[in-house]
Amino acid sequence: MQCDICFRTGGHKLPFLCPTDARNQLYELRVQTAGVHLEKDALDREISRRYPIPLSKAGKHGNEQSAAVTQSNYDALITERQRSIDRTNQIIAHADELKANLERAKEERNKKRIANDRRKAELTSASKGIEARRAKQIEAVEGSTQRTKYRWNQTYDFIGESRAYLCYESANLYGLQRFKGSNGGDEYRIAGVNIVDLRLMNTASPAQVSTSFSHIAHVLMLATYYLAIRLPAEITLPHRDYPRPTIFSLSSSYMHTNVPFPGGTSSSSNSPSTSRYTENTYQPRPRPLWINKPLPILVNEDSVAHSSFLEGAILLAYNVAWLCKSQGVPVGDSDTTSFEDVCNIGKNLWKLLIGDKPRLPPKSRSESPSPTPPKTLDSKGYVESEDKTIQKPGRSSIGWASHGSAFSFLGSAEGAEFIRGFKLPRPNQMADILKNKLMSEVANAEWELLSQDAWAIEDEMRSDGVVVGARNEGHATFDTSKERDYTAGMQSFMSMRTVMDAVEMVGEGTGINAVIAERLPFGLANVTDKDRRERERYVRAKAAKDKDQDKKPGTSGWTKLKPRG
């Protein structure tokens, strides 16, 4: 039925808003209740028909039952009515709340609309001329950045000059010099000791090799300290319980602590706890930078020490070449560095620390006023020259790259790319080449080329295998002198047996170095006139004893040096 208040058709699915809706809501329930009562009456009649009761009792029971049914129905209706009223009140309160929220939402929407209109007007007024202001601000920031980079470049140039000058002064204090040798080529010395080319170490004395390597290691570490560079192969200088310098391989460098001196143990490492600790931990093996015996003798007596020393010498030369490359100093004449270029340690060290151009001391920062940045600068802070052919400052000066500053850090991606372009040979390959070269010289020392007058009595070859050079240069012809100049390099070798015999002939108190100095032209000291006369008398005596021996045909000037015994 239709409600006369809200004009809605009743139904149990629609929420009721008025008493008519509530009545409509209860209508179906009432119909169902009536149906139940009808069924109950039918059942009562059926029961009464089948099981009749006495008349007196039936009347009394029927009156009581009807009274109970009437009271229960009334109570249920009252309860249902109260529930409907409560539900209606809740719905009305919720509707009022929704209306209030709707009004507040409308007010908030109006406020936001007004605020958006105001901000839009402000944005429109502020956007006028924003491109010009933005370009001006960007230009100011870029100009400030370029001036800052310019000051950084100037400051770092001053730092680089100071580093280069400190290296130059340290090399001068160590006496690093270049001079013309007897053969007309350039030779180098440090602290009064000639720097040995690695390819010529067979003809150098142990004292010369060890002393020059020790001085090179000291001045190289001093230069790396000034330049703030970490060398690829770590060098350990002498200190307490570590009397001589050593060098580590590339893979073992900077990966250890408290490595004992090779060939000896300190007093602190003799305790049982320390011994057990060293047995359980890996300790890298440093390569020595010294020798106590000439290389031809050392290779026969201790091949392991010989190989270890050659590795150390190559690593030291590799460090010098790597440092030259890192500072823009060329090693060799071409872009690709060869084995021969790396072996010339003296030349590379002199070019790095001294160079052809003199280095003036840098001005102090207090004396030189801070330069005013020019108006035209590029993005890197360098001056933009009007002539585009003028090159900008490059990275070829000593002191520009280091591991101790962020300006040109060698550990960065750019620095790593720069290091990969050095094109240096690998140290292990160079060590194998050097070892094969020196071993071949020792093997070929059994054969020596004799000049045409080598069989004369005045210039007889001694029976112990040492070639005595010609002493009558004043009476020799031009051709003979030219031939002797050609064979001068051949006479600098001696056989291994000869060296061992020289050791046996020396009495107590005379070392191997003294023997080599006395019997060879490349010894530790120059031979005096008295020693030369004694040697000549000895040669003449031996020549008179063996003068009946004739030259064997078929050797073309080459003869096998036979050892004694």
Coordinates of C-alpha atoms in Angstrom, one line a residue:
M1 CA 0.0 0.0 0.0
Q2 CA 1.2 3.6 -0.7
C3 CA 2.2 5.8 2.2
D4 CA 0.3 9.1 2.4
I5 CA 3.3 10.8 4.0
C6 CA 6.3 9.9 1.9
F7 CA 4.3 8.6 -1.1
R8 CA 6.3 5.4 -1.4
T9 CA 5.0 1.9 -2.1
G10 CA 5.7 -0.3 0.9
G11 CA 8.0 -3.2 0.8
H12 CA 10.3 -5.1 3.2
K13 CA 13.4 -4.1 1.3
L14 CA 12.9 -0.4 1.6
P15 CA 13.9 1.4 4.9
F16 CA 11.0 2.9 6.6
L17 CA 10.9 6.6 7.4
C18 CA 7.4 7.1 8.9
P19 CA 4.8 5.0 10.9
T20 CA 3.2 4.0 7.6
D21 CA 6.5 2.6 6.4
A22 CA 6.8 0.8 9.7
R23 CA 3.3 -0.6 9.3
N24 CA 4.1 -1.7 5.8
Q25 CA 7.3 -3.3 7.1
L26 CA 5.3 -5.3 9.7
Y27 CA 2.5 -6.2 7.3
E28 CA 4.1 -9.4 5.9
L29 CA 5.1 -10.5 9.4
R30 CA 1.5 -10.1 10.5
V31 CA 0.3 -12.1 7.5
Q32 CA 2.8 -14.8 8.4
T33 CA 1.7 -14.8 12.0
A34 CA -1.9 -15.0 11.0
G35 CA -1.1 -18.0 8.8
V36 CA 0.7 -19.7 11.7
H37 CA -2.3 -19.1 13.9
L38 CA -4.6 -20.6 11.3
E39 CA -2.4 -23.6 11.0
K40 CA -2.4 -23.9 14.8
D41 CA -6.2 -23.7 14.9
A42 CA -6.5 -26.4 12.3
L43 CA -4.1 -28.6 14.3
D44 CA -6.1 -27.9 17.5
R45 CA -9.3 -28.9 15.8
E46 CA -7.7 -32.0 14.4
I47 CA -6.4 -33.0 17.8
S48 CA -9.7 -32.2 19.5
R49 CA -11.5 -34.3 16.9
R50 CA -9.2 -37.3 17.5
Y51 CA -8.8 -36.9 21.2
P52 CA -11.8 -35.3 22.8
I53 CA -11.6 -33.8 26.3
P54 CA -14.2 -33.5 29.0
L55 CA -16.4 -30.5 28.6
S56 CA -15.6 -28.8 31.8
K57 CA -11.9 -29.1 31.4
A58 CA -12.0 -28.1 27.7
G59 CA -13.8 -24.8 28.4
K60 CA -11.4 -23.8 31.2
H61 CA -8.3 -24.7 29.2
G62 CA -9.5 -22.8 26.1
N63 CA -10.1 -19.6 28.0
E64 CA -6.6 -19.7 29.6
Q65 CA -5.0 -20.4 26.2
S66 CA -6.7 -17.5 24.4
A67 CA -5.8 -15.1 27.2
A68 CA -2.1 -16.1 27.1
V69 CA -2.0 -15.8 23.3
T70 CA -3.5 -12.3 23.5
Q71 CA -1.0 -11.0 26.1
S72 CA 2.0 -12.4 24.2
N73 CA 1.0 -10.9 21.0
Y74 CA 0.5 -7.5 22.6
D75 CA 4.0 -7.6 24.2
A76 CA 5.6 -8.6 20.9
L77 CA 3.8 -5.7 19.2
I78 CA 5.0 -3.3 21.8
T79 CA 8.6 -4.5 21.5
E80 CA 8.5 -4.3 17.7
R81 CA 7.1 -0.8 17.8
Q82 CA 9.8 0.4 20.1
R83 CA 12.5 -1.1 17.9
S84 CA 11.0 0.6 14.9
I85 CA 11.0 3.9 16.7
D86 CA 14.6 3.5 17.7
R87 CA 15.6 2.6 14.2
T88 CA 13.8 5.5 12.8
N89 CA 15.5 7.9 15.2
Q90 CA 18.9 6.5 14.2
I91 CA 18.1 6.9 10.5
I92 CA 17.0 10.5 11.0
A93 CA 20.1 11.3 13.1
H94 CA 22.4 9.8 10.4
A95 CA 20.6 11.8 7.7
D96 CA 21.1 15.0 9.7
E97 CA 24.8 14.2 10.0
L98 CA 25.1 13.5 6.3
K99 CA 23.4 16.9 5.6
A100 CA 25.9 18.6 7.9
N101 CA 28.9 16.9 6.3
L102 CA 27.6 17.9 2.9
E103 CA 27.3 21.5 3.9
R104 CA 30.9 21.5 5.3
A105 CA 32.2 19.9 2.1
K106 CA 30.5 22.6 0.1
E107 CA 32.1 25.3 2.2
E108 CA 35.6 23.7 2.0
R109 CA 35.2 23.4 -1.8
N110 CA 34.4 27.0 -2.1
K111 CA 37.4 28.0 0.0
K112 CA 39.8 25.8 -2.1
R113 CA 38.3 27.3 -5.3
I114 CA 39.0 30.8 -4.0
A115 CA 42.6 29.8 -3.0
N116 CA 43.3 28.1 -6.4
D117 CA 42.1 31.2 -8.2
R118 CA 44.4 33.4 -6.1
R119 CA 47.4 31.1 -6.7
K120 CA 46.7 31.0 -10.4
A121 CA 46.7 34.8 -10.5
E122 CA 50.0 34.9 -8.6
L123 CA 51.6 32.3 -10.9
T124 CA 50.5 34.2 -13.9
S125 CA 52.0 37.4 -12.6
A126 CA 55.2 35.6 -11.5
S127 CA 55.7 33.8 -14.8
K128 CA 56.1 37.1 -16.6
G129 CA 59.9 37.5 -17.3
I130 CA 60.9 34.3 -15.6
E131 CA 63.0 33.1 -18.6
A132 CA 65.2 36.2 -18.4
R133 CA 65.7 35.9 -14.6
R134 CA 66.4 32.2 -14.9
A135 CA 69.1 32.7 -17.7
K136 CA 70.7 35.5 -15.6
Q137 CA 70.9 33.3 -12.5
I138 CA 72.3 30.4 -14.5
E139 CA 74.9 32.6 -16.0
A140 CA 75.9 33.9 -12.6
V141 CA 76.2 30.4 -11.2
E142 CA 78.3 29.2 -14.2
G143 CA 80.6 32.2 -13.9
S144 CA 81.1 31.6 -10.2
T145 CA 81.9 27.9 -11.0
Q146 CA 84.4 28.8 -13.7
R147 CA 86.2 31.3 -11.4
T148 CA 86.3 28.7 -8.7
K149 CA 87.7 26.1 -11.1
Y150 CA 90.3 28.6 -12.3
R151 CA 91.5 29.3 -8.8
W152 CA 91.6 25.5 -8.2
N153 CA 93.7 25.1 -11.4
Q154 CA 96.1 27.9 -10.3
T155 CA 96.4 26.4 -6.8
Y156 CA 97.0 22.9 -8.1
D157 CA 99.6 24.2 -10.6
F158 CA 101.4 25.7 -7.6
I159 CA 101.2 22.4 -5.8
G160 CA 102.5 20.5 -8.8
E161 CA 105.4 22.9 -9.1
S162 CA 106.2 22.5 -5.5
R163 CA 106.1 18.7 -5.8
A164 CA 108.3 18.7 -8.8
Y165 CA 110.8 21.1 -7.2
L166 CA 111.0 18.9 -4.0
C167 CA 111.7 15.8 -6.2
Y168 CA 114.3 17.8 -8.1
E169 CA 116.0 18.9 -4.9
S170 CA 116.0 15.4 -3.4
A171 CA 117.6 14.0 -6.6
N172 CA 120.3 16.7 -6.4
L173 CA 120.9 15.9 -2.8
Y174 CA 121.3 12.3 -3.7
G175 CA 123.7 13.2 -6.4
L176 CA 121.7 12.0 -9.4
Q177 CA 123.8 13.0 -12.4
R178 CA 124.2 12.3 -16.1
F179 CA 127.6 12.2 -17.7
K180 CA 129.3 11.0 -20.9
G181 CA 130.7 7.5 -20.6
S182 CA 133.9 6.2 -22.1
N183 CA 131.9 4.9 -25.1
G184 CA 130.4 8.3 -25.8
G185 CA 127.0 7.4 -24.5
D186 CA 125.1 8.8 -21.6
E187 CA 125.6 7.2 -18.2
Y188 CA 124.1 8.0 -14.9
R189 CA 125.3 7.9 -11.3
I190 CA 123.7 8.4 -7.9
A191 CA 125.7 9.3 -4.8
G192 CA 128.9 8.7 -6.8
V193 CA 127.9 5.2 -7.8
N194 CA 127.1 4.4 -11.4
I195 CA 123.6 3.2 -12.0
V196 CA 123.7 -0.2 -13.6
D197 CA 121.6 -1.1 -16.7
L198 CA 119.8 -4.3 -15.8
R199 CA 121.0 -5.9 -19.0
L200 CA 124.7 -5.4 -18.0
M201 CA 124.5 -6.7 -14.4
N202 CA 126.7 -9.6 -15.2
T203 CA 129.7 -7.3 -15.6
A204 CA 128.9 -5.2 -12.5
S205 CA 130.2 -5.8 -9.0
P206 CA 127.8 -6.8 -6.2
A207 CA 128.6 -3.6 -4.2
Q208 CA 127.8 -1.4 -7.2
V209 CA 124.5 -3.1 -7.9
S210 CA 123.4 -3.2 -4.3
T211 CA 124.5 0.4 -3.5
S212 CA 122.9 1.8 -6.6
F213 CA 119.6 -0.1 -6.0
S214 CA 119.5 1.0 -2.4
H215 CA 120.0 4.7 -3.4
I216 CA 117.4 4.4 -6.2
A217 CA 114.9 2.8 -3.7
H218 CA 115.5 5.7 -1.2
V219 CA 115.1 8.5 -3.7
L220 CA 112.2 6.8 -5.4
M221 CA 110.3 6.5 -2.1
L222 CA 111.1 10.1 -1.2
A223 CA 109.8 11.2 -4.6
T224 CA 106.6 9.2 -4.2
Y225 CA 106.1 10.7 -0.8
Y226 CA 106.4 14.2 -2.3
L227 CA 104.1 13.3 -5.2
A228 CA 101.6 11.4 -3.0
I229 CA 101.8 8.4 -5.3
R230 CA 101.4 4.7 -4.4
L231 CA 103.7 2.6 -6.5
P232 CA 102.4 -0.7 -8.0
A233 CA 105.1 -2.7 -6.4
E234 CA 105.6 -1.9 -2.7
I235 CA 109.2 -1.0 -1.6
T236 CA 110.3 -1.6 2.0
L237 CA 113.2 0.6 3.1
P238 CA 115.7 -0.5 5.8
H239 CA 114.5 -0.1 9.3
R240 CA 114.9 -1.9 12.7
D241 CA 115.5 -5.6 12.1
Y242 CA 115.3 -4.9 8.4
P243 CA 118.8 -3.9 7.2
R244 CA 118.3 -3.8 3.5
P245 CA 115.6 -2.7 1.0
T246 CA 113.2 -5.2 -0.5
I247 CA 110.3 -5.0 -3.0
F248 CA 107.1 -7.0 -3.2
S249 CA 105.4 -8.4 -6.3
L250 CA 102.3 -6.6 -7.7
S251 CA 99.9 -9.1 -6.3
S252 CA 101.5 -9.1 -2.8
S253 CA 101.9 -5.3 -2.4
Y254 CA 100.0 -3.5 0.3
M255 CA 98.4 -6.8 1.4
H256 CA 100.5 -7.7 4.5
T257 CA 101.8 -6.4 7.8
N258 CA 105.1 -7.1 9.7
V259 CA 106.8 -9.3 7.1
P260 CA 110.2 -10.5 8.5
F261 CA 113.4 -9.7 6.7
P262 CA 114.2 -12.4 4.1
G263 CA 117.1 -14.6 5.1
G264 CA 116.9 -13.8 8.8
T265 CA 114.5 -13.7 11.8
S266 CA 114.2 -11.0 14.4
S267 CA 114.3 -11.7 18.1
S268 CA 110.6 -10.9 18.5
S269 CA 109.6 -13.6 16.1
N270 CA 111.3 -16.5 17.9
S271 CA 108.6 -17.0 20.6
P272 CA 106.4 -20.1 20.3
S273 CA 103.2 -18.1 20.0
T274 CA 104.6 -16.0 17.2
S275 CA 105.9 -19.1 15.4
R276 CA 102.5 -20.8 15.5
Y277 CA 100.9 -17.6 14.3
T278 CA 103.3 -17.2 11.3
E279 CA 102.8 -20.9 10.4
N280 CA 99.0 -20.4 10.2
T281 CA 99.1 -17.1 8.3
Y282 CA 100.3 -16.5 4.7
Q283 CA 103.3 -14.2 4.5
P284 CA 104.3 -12.9 1.1
R285 CA 108.0 -13.2 0.0
P286 CA 109.7 -9.9 -0.6
R287 CA 112.3 -9.8 -3.4
P288 CA 115.8 -8.6 -2.4
L289 CA 117.4 -5.5 -3.9
W290 CA 120.9 -6.6 -3.1
I291 CA 123.4 -9.3 -3.8
N292 CA 126.5 -10.5 -2.0
K293 CA 128.1 -12.3 -5.0
P294 CA 128.4 -11.6 -8.7
L295 CA 125.5 -12.8 -10.7
P296 CA 127.5 -15.4 -12.7
I297 CA 128.5 -17.0 -9.3
L298 CA 125.2 -16.6 -7.7
V299 CA 123.3 -18.4 -10.5
N300 CA 125.4 -21.5 -9.9
E301 CA 125.4 -21.4 -6.1
D302 CA 121.8 -20.3 -5.4
S303 CA 119.5 -20.2 -8.4
V304 CA 116.5 -19.3 -6.3
A305 CA 118.2 -16.2 -4.9
H306 CA 119.3 -15.3 -8.4
S307 CA 115.8 -15.5 -9.8
S308 CA 114.4 -13.6 -6.8
F309 CA 116.9 -10.8 -7.2
L310 CA 116.2 -10.5 -10.9
E311 CA 112.5 -10.2 -10.1
G312 CA 113.2 -7.5 -7.6
A313 CA 115.4 -5.6 -10.1
I314 CA 112.6 -5.8 -12.7
L315 CA 110.0 -4.6 -10.2
L316 CA 112.2 -1.7 -9.2
A317 CA 112.6 -0.7 -12.9
Y318 CA 108.9 -1.2 -13.5
N319 CA 108.1 1.2 -10.6
V320 CA 110.4 3.9 -12.1
A321 CA 108.8 3.4 -15.5
W322 CA 105.3 3.4 -14.1
L323 CA 106.0 6.6 -12.1
C324 CA 107.3 8.3 -15.3
K325 CA 104.2 7.3 -17.2
S326 CA 101.9 8.6 -14.4
Q327 CA 103.6 12.0 -14.5
G328 CA 103.6 12.3 -18.2
V329 CA 107.3 11.6 -18.7
P330 CA 107.9 9.5 -21.8
V331 CA 109.8 6.2 -21.4
G332 CA 111.5 5.4 -24.6
D333 CA 111.1 7.0 -28.0
S334 CA 107.7 5.5 -29.0
D335 CA 104.3 5.2 -27.4
T336 CA 104.9 1.5 -26.7
T337 CA 107.5 1.0 -24.0
S338 CA 109.9 -1.8 -24.7
F339 CA 112.0 -4.1 -22.4
E340 CA 115.1 -2.2 -23.1
D341 CA 113.5 1.1 -22.2
V342 CA 112.4 -0.2 -18.8
C343 CA 115.8 -1.7 -18.0
N344 CA 117.6 1.7 -18.3
I345 CA 116.7 2.8 -14.8
G346 CA 119.2 5.6 -14.6
K347 CA 117.8 7.3 -17.7
N348 CA 114.2 7.0 -16.6
L349 CA 114.9 8.2 -13.1
W350 CA 117.0 11.2 -14.4
K351 CA 114.3 12.2 -16.9
L352 CA 111.7 12.0 -14.1
L353 CA 113.4 13.9 -11.3
I354 CA 116.0 16.1 -13.1
G355 CA 115.0 16.4 -16.8
D356 CA 116.5 18.6 -19.5
K357 CA 114.7 21.8 -18.4
P358 CA 115.8 23.4 -15.2
R359 CA 113.2 23.6 -12.4
L360 CA 113.0 26.9 -10.6
P361 CA 111.7 27.1 -7.0
P362 CA 108.0 28.0 -6.9
K363 CA 107.0 31.4 -5.5
S364 CA 105.6 31.4 -2.1
R365 CA 101.9 32.0 -1.8
S366 CA 102.5 35.1 0.3
E367 CA 104.7 36.7 -2.3
S368 CA 102.5 35.9 -5.3
P369 CA 99.1 37.7 -5.1
S370 CA 96.0 35.6 -6.0
P371 CA 95.5 36.0 -9.7
T372 CA 92.4 37.7 -11.0
P373 CA 90.4 35.3 -13.1
P374 CA 90.0 36.4 -16.7
K375 CA 86.7 37.1 -18.2
T376 CA 86.7 34.3 -20.7
L377 CA 86.9 30.8 -19.1
D378 CA 85.7 27.5 -20.3
S379 CA 83.8 24.9 -18.4
K380 CA 86.9 23.4 -16.9
G381 CA 88.3 26.7 -15.6
Y382 CA 91.0 27.2 -18.3
V383 CA 91.4 30.5 -20.2
E384 CA 89.7 30.6 -23.6
S385 CA 92.2 32.0 -25.9
E386 CA 91.1 34.0 -28.9
D387 CA 93.5 32.0 -31.0
K388 CA 92.0 28.5 -31.1
T389 CA 95.3 27.0 -32.2
I390 CA 96.9 27.7 -28.9
Q391 CA 96.6 24.5 -26.8
K392 CA 95.3 24.6 -23.3
P393 CA 97.4 23.3 -20.4
G394 CA 97.7 19.5 -20.6
R395 CA 98.6 16.8 -18.1
S396 CA 102.3 16.5 -18.9
S397 CA 103.9 18.2 -15.9
I398 CA 105.3 16.4 -12.9
G399 CA 103.1 16.6 -9.9
W400 CA 99.7 16.8 -11.6
A401 CA 98.4 13.3 -10.8
S402 CA 98.5 11.6 -7.4
H403 CA 96.7 9.4 -5.0
G404 CA 96.6 12.1 -2.3
S405 CA 94.4 14.7 -3.9
A406 CA 90.8 14.7 -5.3
F407 CA 91.6 17.2 -8.1
S408 CA 93.5 14.6 -10.3
F409 CA 92.9 11.4 -8.3
L410 CA 94.5 8.4 -10.0
G411 CA 92.1 6.1 -8.2
S412 CA 89.1 7.6 -10.0
A413 CA 87.5 6.2 -13.2
E414 CA 89.4 8.7 -15.3
G415 CA 92.6 7.9 -13.5
A416 CA 92.1 4.2 -13.9
E417 CA 91.5 4.7 -17.7
F418 CA 94.7 6.8 -17.8
I419 CA 96.7 4.1 -16.1
R420 CA 95.4 1.4 -18.5
G421 CA 96.9 3.4 -21.3
F422 CA 100.5 3.1 -20.1
K423 CA 101.3 0.1 -22.3
L424 CA 104.1 -1.2 -20.1
P425 CA 105.3 -4.8 -20.4
R426 CA 104.4 -7.1 -17.6
P427 CA 107.0 -7.6 -14.8
N428 CA 107.0 -11.4 -14.9
Q429 CA 107.6 -11.4 -18.7
M430 CA 110.4 -8.9 -18.4
A431 CA 111.9 -11.0 -15.6
D432 CA 111.9 -14.0 -17.8
I433 CA 113.5 -12.0 -20.7
L434 CA 116.2 -10.6 -18.3
K435 CA 117.0 -14.0 -16.8
N436 CA 117.3 -15.7 -20.2
K437 CA 119.5 -12.8 -21.5
L438 CA 121.9 -12.9 -18.5
M439 CA 122.0 -16.7 -18.5
S440 CA 122.8 -16.8 -22.2
E441 CA 125.7 -14.4 -21.5
V442 CA 127.0 -16.7 -18.8
A443 CA 126.7 -19.7 -21.1
N444 CA 128.5 -17.9 -23.9
A445 CA 131.3 -16.7 -21.7
E446 CA 133.1 -20.0 -22.3
W447 CA 133.9 -18.8 -25.8
E448 CA 135.8 -15.6 -26.3
L449 CA 137.1 -13.8 -29.5
L450 CA 140.8 -13.2 -29.6
S451 CA 142.5 -10.5 -31.7
Q452 CA 145.2 -11.2 -34.2
D453 CA 148.0 -10.4 -31.8
A454 CA 146.5 -12.3 -28.9
W455 CA 149.1 -15.1 -29.4
A456 CA 152.0 -12.7 -29.0
I457 CA 154.2 -13.1 -25.9
E458 CA 153.4 -9.6 -24.7
D459 CA 149.7 -10.3 -24.8
E460 CA 149.5 -14.0 -24.0
M461 CA 146.3 -15.4 -22.7
R462 CA 146.7 -16.7 -19.2
S463 CA 146.0 -20.4 -18.6
D464 CA 143.3 -19.7 -16.0
G465 CA 140.9 -18.5 -18.7
V466 CA 141.2 -14.7 -18.2
V467 CA 141.7 -12.7 -21.3
V468 CA 144.4 -10.0 -20.8
G469 CA 143.9 -7.0 -23.0
A470 CA 146.6 -5.6 -25.2
R471 CA 148.9 -3.2 -23.4
N472 CA 150.9 -1.9 -26.3
E473 CA 148.3 0.4 -27.7
G474 CA 150.9 3.0 -28.4
H475 CA 152.8 0.8 -30.9
A476 CA 149.7 -0.7 -32.5
T477 CA 148.6 0.3 -35.9
F478 CA 145.3 1.9 -36.8
D479 CA 143.8 -1.4 -38.0
T480 CA 144.9 -3.2 -34.9
S481 CA 143.4 -0.5 -32.6
K482 CA 140.2 -0.6 -34.5
E483 CA 140.0 -4.3 -34.2
R484 CA 140.7 -4.1 -30.5
D485 CA 137.9 -1.5 -30.1
Y486 CA 135.6 -4.0 -31.8
T487 CA 136.6 -6.9 -29.5
A488 CA 136.7 -4.8 -26.3
G489 CA 133.2 -5.9 -25.4
M490 CA 134.2 -9.6 -25.8
Q491 CA 137.1 -9.3 -23.4
S492 CA 134.9 -8.2 -20.5
F493 CA 133.6 -11.8 -20.0
M494 CA 135.2 -14.5 -18.0
S495 CA 134.2 -18.1 -17.5
M496 CA 132.6 -19.4 -14.4
R497 CA 135.6 -21.7 -13.8
T498 CA 137.9 -18.7 -13.9
V499 CA 135.9 -16.9 -11.2
M500 CA 136.0 -19.9 -9.0
D501 CA 139.7 -20.2 -9.5
A502 CA 140.1 -16.6 -8.6
V503 CA 138.4 -17.3 -5.4
E504 CA 140.7 -20.2 -4.6
M505 CA 143.8 -18.2 -5.3
V506 CA 142.9 -15.5 -2.8
G507 CA 144.3 -15.9 0.7
E508 CA 142.7 -15.1 4.0
G509 CA 141.4 -11.6 4.5
T510 CA 140.7 -11.0 0.8
G511 CA 137.1 -11.1 -0.5
I512 CA 135.7 -12.1 -3.8
N513 CA 135.2 -8.4 -4.7
A514 CA 138.9 -7.8 -4.4
V515 CA 139.7 -10.7 -6.6
I516 CA 137.4 -9.5 -9.3
A517 CA 138.7 -6.0 -8.9
E518 CA 142.2 -7.2 -9.4
R519 CA 141.7 -9.6 -12.3
L520 CA 139.0 -8.0 -14.3
P521 CA 138.8 -4.6 -16.0
F522 CA 135.3 -4.1 -14.6
G523 CA 136.2 -4.6 -11.0
L524 CA 135.5 -2.5 -7.9
A525 CA 138.6 -0.3 -8.1
N526 CA 141.0 0.7 -10.9
V527 CA 144.2 -1.3 -11.3
T528 CA 147.3 0.6 -10.3
D529 CA 150.6 0.6 -12.2
K530 CA 152.2 -1.7 -9.7
D531 CA 149.4 -4.3 -10.1
R532 CA 149.6 -4.0 -13.8
R533 CA 153.4 -4.6 -13.8
E534 CA 153.0 -7.6 -11.5
R535 CA 150.3 -9.0 -13.8
E536 CA 152.5 -8.5 -16.9
R537 CA 155.4 -10.4 -15.2
Y538 CA 153.0 -13.2 -14.4
V539 CA 151.7 -13.3 -17.9
R540 CA 155.2 -13.3 -19.4
A541 CA 156.2 -16.2 -17.1
K542 CA 153.2 -18.2 -18.1
A543 CA 153.8 -17.3 -21.7
A544 CA 157.4 -18.5 -21.6
K545 CA 156.2 -21.8 -20.1
D546 CA 153.6 -22.4 -22.7
K547 CA 155.3 -20.8 -25.7
D548 CA 155.7 -24.2 -27.4
Q549 CA 152.0 -24.5 -27.8
D550 CA 150.7 -23.6 -31.2
K551 CA 147.4 -22.1 -32.3
K552 CA 144.9 -24.7 -33.2
P553 CA 143.6 -24.3 -36.8
G554 CA 140.0 -24.1 -37.8
T555 CA 138.7 -21.9 -35.0
S556 CA 138.6 -18.6 -37.0
G557 CA 139.8 -16.6 -34.1
W558 CA 137.5 -18.3 -31.5
T559 CA 139.0 -20.5 -28.9
K560 CA 137.5 -22.6 -26.1
L561 CA 138.7 -21.5 -22.7
K562 CA 139.7 -24.6 -20.8
P563 CA 139.5 -24.5 -17.0
R564 CA 142.4 -25.6 -14.9
G565 CA 142.5 -28.9 -13.2

